[in-house]
PDB file of C-alpha atoms in Angstrom:
ATOM      1  CA  MET A   1       1.715-107.869 -49.276  1.00 98.00           C
ATOM      2  CA  ILE A   2       3.526-107.398 -46.088  1.00 99.00           C
ATOM      3  CA  VAL A   3       4.840-110.880 -44.454  1.00 98.00           C
ATOM      4  CA  GLU A   4       4.893-110.546 -40.867  1.00 98.00           C
ATOM      5  CA  THR A   5       6.752-113.064 -38.497  1.00 97.00           C
ATOM      6  CA  SER A   6       3.892-115.304 -37.453  1.00 97.00           C
ATOM      7  CA  ALA A   7       3.023-115.968 -40.968  1.00 97.00           C
ATOM      8  CA  LEU A   8       6.653-116.504 -41.971  1.00 96.00           C
ATOM      9  CA  ILE A   9       7.364-119.124 -39.166  1.00 95.00           C
ATOM     10  CA  ALA A  10       4.158-120.929 -39.708  1.00 95.00           C
ATOM     11  CA  MET A  11       5.030-121.387 -43.444  1.00 94.00           C
ATOM     12  CA  VAL A  12       8.351-122.205 -43.218  1.00 91.00           C
ATOM     13  CA  PHE A  13       7.744-124.604 -40.338  1.00 90.00           C
ATOM     14  CA  ASP A  14       4.618-126.227 -41.581  1.00 90.00           C
ATOM     15  CA  GLU A  15       2.769-125.023 -38.546  1.00 93.00           C
ATOM     16  CA  ALA A  16      -1.016-124.533 -38.222  1.00 87.00           C
ATOM     17  CA  ARG A  17      -2.171-122.112 -40.793  1.00 94.00           C
ATOM     18  CA  GLY A  18       1.112-122.532 -42.787  1.00 95.00           C
ATOM     19  CA  GLU A  19      -0.539-123.957 -45.911  1.00 96.00           C
ATOM     20  CA  GLU A  20      -3.135-121.117 -45.881  1.00 96.00           C
ATOM     21  CA  CYS A  21      -0.493-118.595 -45.549  1.00 96.00           C
ATOM     22  CA  ARG A  22       1.539-120.139 -48.546  1.00 95.00           C
ATOM     23  CA  ASN A  23      -1.512-120.346 -50.764  1.00 96.00           C
ATOM     24  CA  ALA A  24      -2.093-116.321 -50.053  1.00 96.00           C
ATOM     25  CA  LEU A  25       1.402-115.702 -50.511  1.00 95.00           C
ATOM     26  CA  VAL A  26       1.548-117.097 -54.267  1.00 94.00           C
ATOM     27  CA  LEU A  27      -1.568-114.947 -55.140  1.00 94.00           C
ATOM     28  CA  ASP A  28       0.490-111.768 -54.846  1.00 95.00           C
ATOM     29  CA  ASP A  29       3.576-111.100 -56.788  1.00 93.00           C
ATOM     30  CA  GLN A  30       4.682-108.228 -54.784  1.00 95.00           C
ATOM     31  CA  ARG A  31       6.140-109.599 -51.170  1.00 98.00           C
ATOM     32  CA  SER A  32       7.737-107.674 -48.732  1.00 98.00           C
ATOM     33  CA  MET A  33       8.912-107.906 -45.246  1.00 99.00           C
ATOM     34  CA  SER A  34      10.416-105.437 -42.934  1.00 99.00           C
ATOM     35  CA  ALA A  35      14.418-106.109 -42.522  1.00 98.00           C
ATOM     36  CA  ALA A  36      13.562-105.804 -38.790  1.00 98.00           C
ATOM     37  CA  SER A  37      10.741-108.204 -38.827  1.00 98.00           C
ATOM     38  CA  TYR A  38      12.952-110.814 -40.748  1.00 98.00           C
ATOM     39  CA  PHE A  39      15.365-110.212 -37.601  1.00 97.00           C
ATOM     40  CA  GLU A  40      12.905-110.823 -35.249  1.00 96.00           C
ATOM     41  CA  ALA A  41      12.114-114.307 -37.221  1.00 96.00           C
ATOM     42  CA  SER A  42      15.718-115.238 -37.370  1.00 95.00           C
ATOM     43  CA  ILE A  43      15.850-115.000 -33.349  1.00 95.00           C
ATOM     44  CA  VAL A  44      12.836-117.542 -33.298  1.00 91.00           C
ATOM     45  CA  THR A  45      14.537-119.793 -35.462  1.00 92.00           C
ATOM     46  CA  ASP A  46      18.225-119.570 -34.231  1.00 92.00           C
ATOM     47  CA  ALA A  47      16.885-120.027 -30.625  1.00 92.00           C
ATOM     48  CA  ARG A  48      16.429-123.934 -31.725  1.00 88.00           C
ATOM     49  CA  ARG A  49      20.222-123.951 -31.885  1.00 90.00           C
ATOM     50  CA  ASP A  50      19.909-126.058 -35.169  1.00 88.00           C
ATOM     51  CA  PRO A  51      22.156-124.785 -37.910  1.00 87.00           C
ATOM     52  CA  VAL A  52      19.795-126.936 -40.509  1.00 87.00           C
ATOM     53  CA  VAL A  53      16.919-124.847 -39.086  1.00 84.00           C
ATOM     54  CA  MET A  54      18.563-121.592 -39.166  1.00 84.00           C
ATOM     55  CA  ARG A  55      19.591-121.974 -42.915  1.00 89.00           C
ATOM     56  CA  LYS A  56      16.031-123.247 -43.668  1.00 90.00           C
ATOM     57  CA  LEU A  57      14.642-119.858 -42.578  1.00 92.00           C
ATOM     58  CA  ASP A  58      16.839-118.195 -45.059  1.00 93.00           C
ATOM     59  CA  ALA A  59      16.646-120.473 -48.139  1.00 92.00           C
ATOM     60  CA  TRP A  60      12.636-120.712 -47.580  1.00 92.00           C
ATOM     61  CA  ARG A  61      12.412-116.838 -47.851  1.00 95.00           C
ATOM     62  CA  GLN A  62      14.725-116.507 -50.808  1.00 95.00           C
ATOM     63  CA  ARG A  63      12.729-119.090 -52.591  1.00 92.00           C
ATOM     64  CA  ALA A  64       9.369-117.568 -51.741  1.00 94.00           C
ATOM     65  CA  GLY A  65      10.797-114.488 -53.397  1.00 97.00           C
ATOM     66  CA  ILE A  66      10.164-112.104 -50.267  1.00 98.00           C
ATOM     67  CA  HIS A  67      11.907-108.859 -50.484  1.00 98.00           C
ATOM     68  CA  LEU A  68      13.526-107.305 -47.274  1.00 98.00           C
ATOM     69  CA  VAL A  69      12.753-103.611 -46.912  1.00 99.00           C
ATOM     70  CA  PRO A  70      15.110-101.336 -44.908  1.00 98.00           C
ATOM     71  CA  PHE A  71      13.713 -99.966 -41.687  1.00 98.00           C
ATOM     72  CA  THR A  72      13.411 -96.211 -42.337  1.00 98.00           C
ATOM     73  CA  ALA A  73      12.958 -92.992 -40.374  1.00 99.00           C
ATOM     74  CA  THR A  74       9.441 -92.797 -41.548  1.00 99.00           C
ATOM     75  CA  GLN A  75       8.509 -96.468 -40.576  1.00 98.00           C
ATOM     76  CA  ALA A  76      10.114 -95.559 -37.049  1.00 98.00           C
ATOM     77  CA  GLU A  77       7.537 -92.741 -36.679  1.00 99.00           C
ATOM     78  CA  LEU A  78       4.894 -95.027 -37.910  1.00 99.00           C
ATOM     79  CA  ALA A  79       6.014 -97.772 -35.568  1.00 98.00           C
ATOM     80  CA  ARG A  80       6.119 -95.497 -32.661  1.00 98.00           C
ATOM     81  CA  GLN A  81       2.651 -94.333 -33.101  1.00 98.00           C
ATOM     82  CA  ALA A  82       1.573 -98.076 -33.396  1.00 98.00           C
ATOM     83  CA  TYR A  83       2.842 -98.576 -30.251  1.00 98.00           C
ATOM     84  CA  ARG A  84       1.103 -95.683 -28.542  1.00 98.00           C
ATOM     85  CA  ASP A  85      -2.204 -96.511 -30.074  1.00 98.00           C
ATOM     86  CA  PHE A  86      -2.161-100.453 -30.037  1.00 98.00           C
ATOM     87  CA  GLY A  87       0.977-101.447 -28.003  1.00 97.00           C
ATOM     88  CA  ARG A  88       0.994-103.346 -24.632  1.00 94.00           C
ATOM     89  CA  GLY A  89      -0.146-100.867 -21.918  1.00 92.00           C
ATOM     90  CA  SER A  90      -1.898 -98.608 -24.454  1.00 95.00           C
ATOM     91  CA  GLY A  91      -5.263-100.219 -23.148  1.00 94.00           C
ATOM     92  CA  ASN A  92      -6.082-101.581 -26.911  1.00 96.00           C
ATOM     93  CA  PRO A  93      -6.716-105.310 -27.108  1.00 97.00           C
ATOM     94  CA  ALA A  94      -3.933-105.768 -30.043  1.00 97.00           C
ATOM     95  CA  LYS A  95      -1.242-105.275 -27.230  1.00 97.00           C
ATOM     96  CA  LEU A  96       1.519-105.042 -30.097  1.00 98.00           C
ATOM     97  CA  ASN A  97       5.102-105.788 -29.130  1.00 96.00           C
ATOM     98  CA  MET A  98       8.142-104.102 -30.694  1.00 96.00           C
ATOM     99  CA  GLY A  99       8.502-106.680 -33.819  1.00 96.00           C
ATOM    100  CA  ASP A 100       4.977-106.239 -34.401  1.00 98.00           C
ATOM    101  CA  CYS A 101       5.118-102.251 -34.831  1.00 98.00           C
ATOM    102  CA  TYR A 102       7.918-103.031 -37.371  1.00 98.00           C
ATOM    103  CA  ALA A 103       5.257-104.957 -39.393  1.00 99.00           C
ATOM    104  CA  TYR A 104       2.612-102.465 -38.787  1.00 99.00           C
ATOM    105  CA  ALA A 105       4.819 -99.701 -40.034  1.00 99.00           C
ATOM    106  CA  LEU A 106       5.778-101.326 -43.283  1.00 99.00           C
ATOM    107  CA  ALA A 107       2.153-102.036 -43.927  1.00 99.00           C
ATOM    108  CA  SER A 108       1.266 -98.653 -43.175  1.00 99.00           C
ATOM    109  CA  ASP A 109       3.846 -96.878 -45.141  1.00 99.00           C
ATOM    110  CA  LEU A 110       3.269 -98.738 -48.222  1.00 98.00           C
ATOM    111  CA  ASP A 111      -0.399 -99.119 -47.702  1.00 98.00           C
ATOM    112  CA  GLU A 112      -0.258-102.976 -48.228  1.00 98.00           C
ATOM    113  CA  PRO A 113      -2.360-105.598 -46.348  1.00 98.00           C
ATOM    114  CA  LEU A 114      -0.505-107.724 -43.927  1.00 99.00           C
ATOM    115  CA  LEU A 115      -0.051-111.709 -44.253  1.00 98.00           C
ATOM    116  CA  PHE A 116      -0.217-112.711 -40.314  1.00 98.00           C
ATOM    117  CA  ILE A 117      -1.555-115.206 -37.964  1.00 97.00           C
ATOM    118  CA  GLY A 118      -2.979-114.098 -34.559  1.00 96.00           C
ATOM    119  CA  ASN A 119      -5.373-112.005 -32.601  1.00 95.00           C
ATOM    120  CA  ASP A 120      -3.226-108.983 -32.254  1.00 96.00           C
ATOM    121  CA  PHE A 121      -3.378-106.885 -35.685  1.00 98.00           C
ATOM    122  CA  ILE A 122      -7.310-107.880 -35.895  1.00 97.00           C
ATOM    123  CA  HIS A 123      -7.545-104.803 -33.425  1.00 98.00           C
ATOM    124  CA  THR A 124      -5.688-102.134 -35.483  1.00 98.00           C
ATOM    125  CA  ASP A 125      -6.404-100.359 -38.824  1.00 97.00           C
ATOM    126  CA  ILE A 126      -4.215-102.675 -40.733  1.00 98.00           C
ATOM    127  CA  ARG A 127      -5.666-104.905 -43.462  1.00 98.00           C
ATOM    128  CA  SER A 128      -5.469-108.500 -43.438  1.00 98.00           C
ATOM    129  CA  VAL A 129      -4.556-110.677 -46.205  1.00 98.00           C
ATOM    130  CA  LEU A 130      -6.511-113.464 -44.704  1.00 97.00           C
ATOM    131  CA  ASP A 131     -10.068-113.411 -44.191  1.00 94.00           C
ATOM    132  CA  ASP A 132      -9.809-114.741 -40.523  1.00 93.00           C
ATOM    133  CA  PRO A 133      -6.208-114.437 -39.329  1.00 94.00           C
ATOM    134  CA  ARG A 134      -7.238-115.651 -35.901  1.00 91.00           C
ATOM    135  CA  PRO A 135      -5.311-118.883 -34.827  1.00 86.00           C
TER     136      PRO A 135
END
């Protein structure tokens, strides 16, 4: 499975749907995340300006066994296509942003389902780990 920023943040900070994401995570021994998506998640946590919170993200990811995958040229092309097809301004209700496109590209490249929370990826061709990922 590919872990997207929304799911990681929900799990780390016990937000709504966090427990459901954690339960789904343990059912798959192949857990990956785009390094670019992880950077996006770190921006969210670092914005809190709390060193404890900043370290919590890193420690939690390591304990959960989420492998960071480098962003490749192939993924850059897939992300570009995703933004054209599903990005803001495309007319598609997904309205993916740049960070969403990193996760989309990795899931597409590896043909893996995506662990996410939200109304965005449900309007794409990416498979969801959760039966109903809507918030």
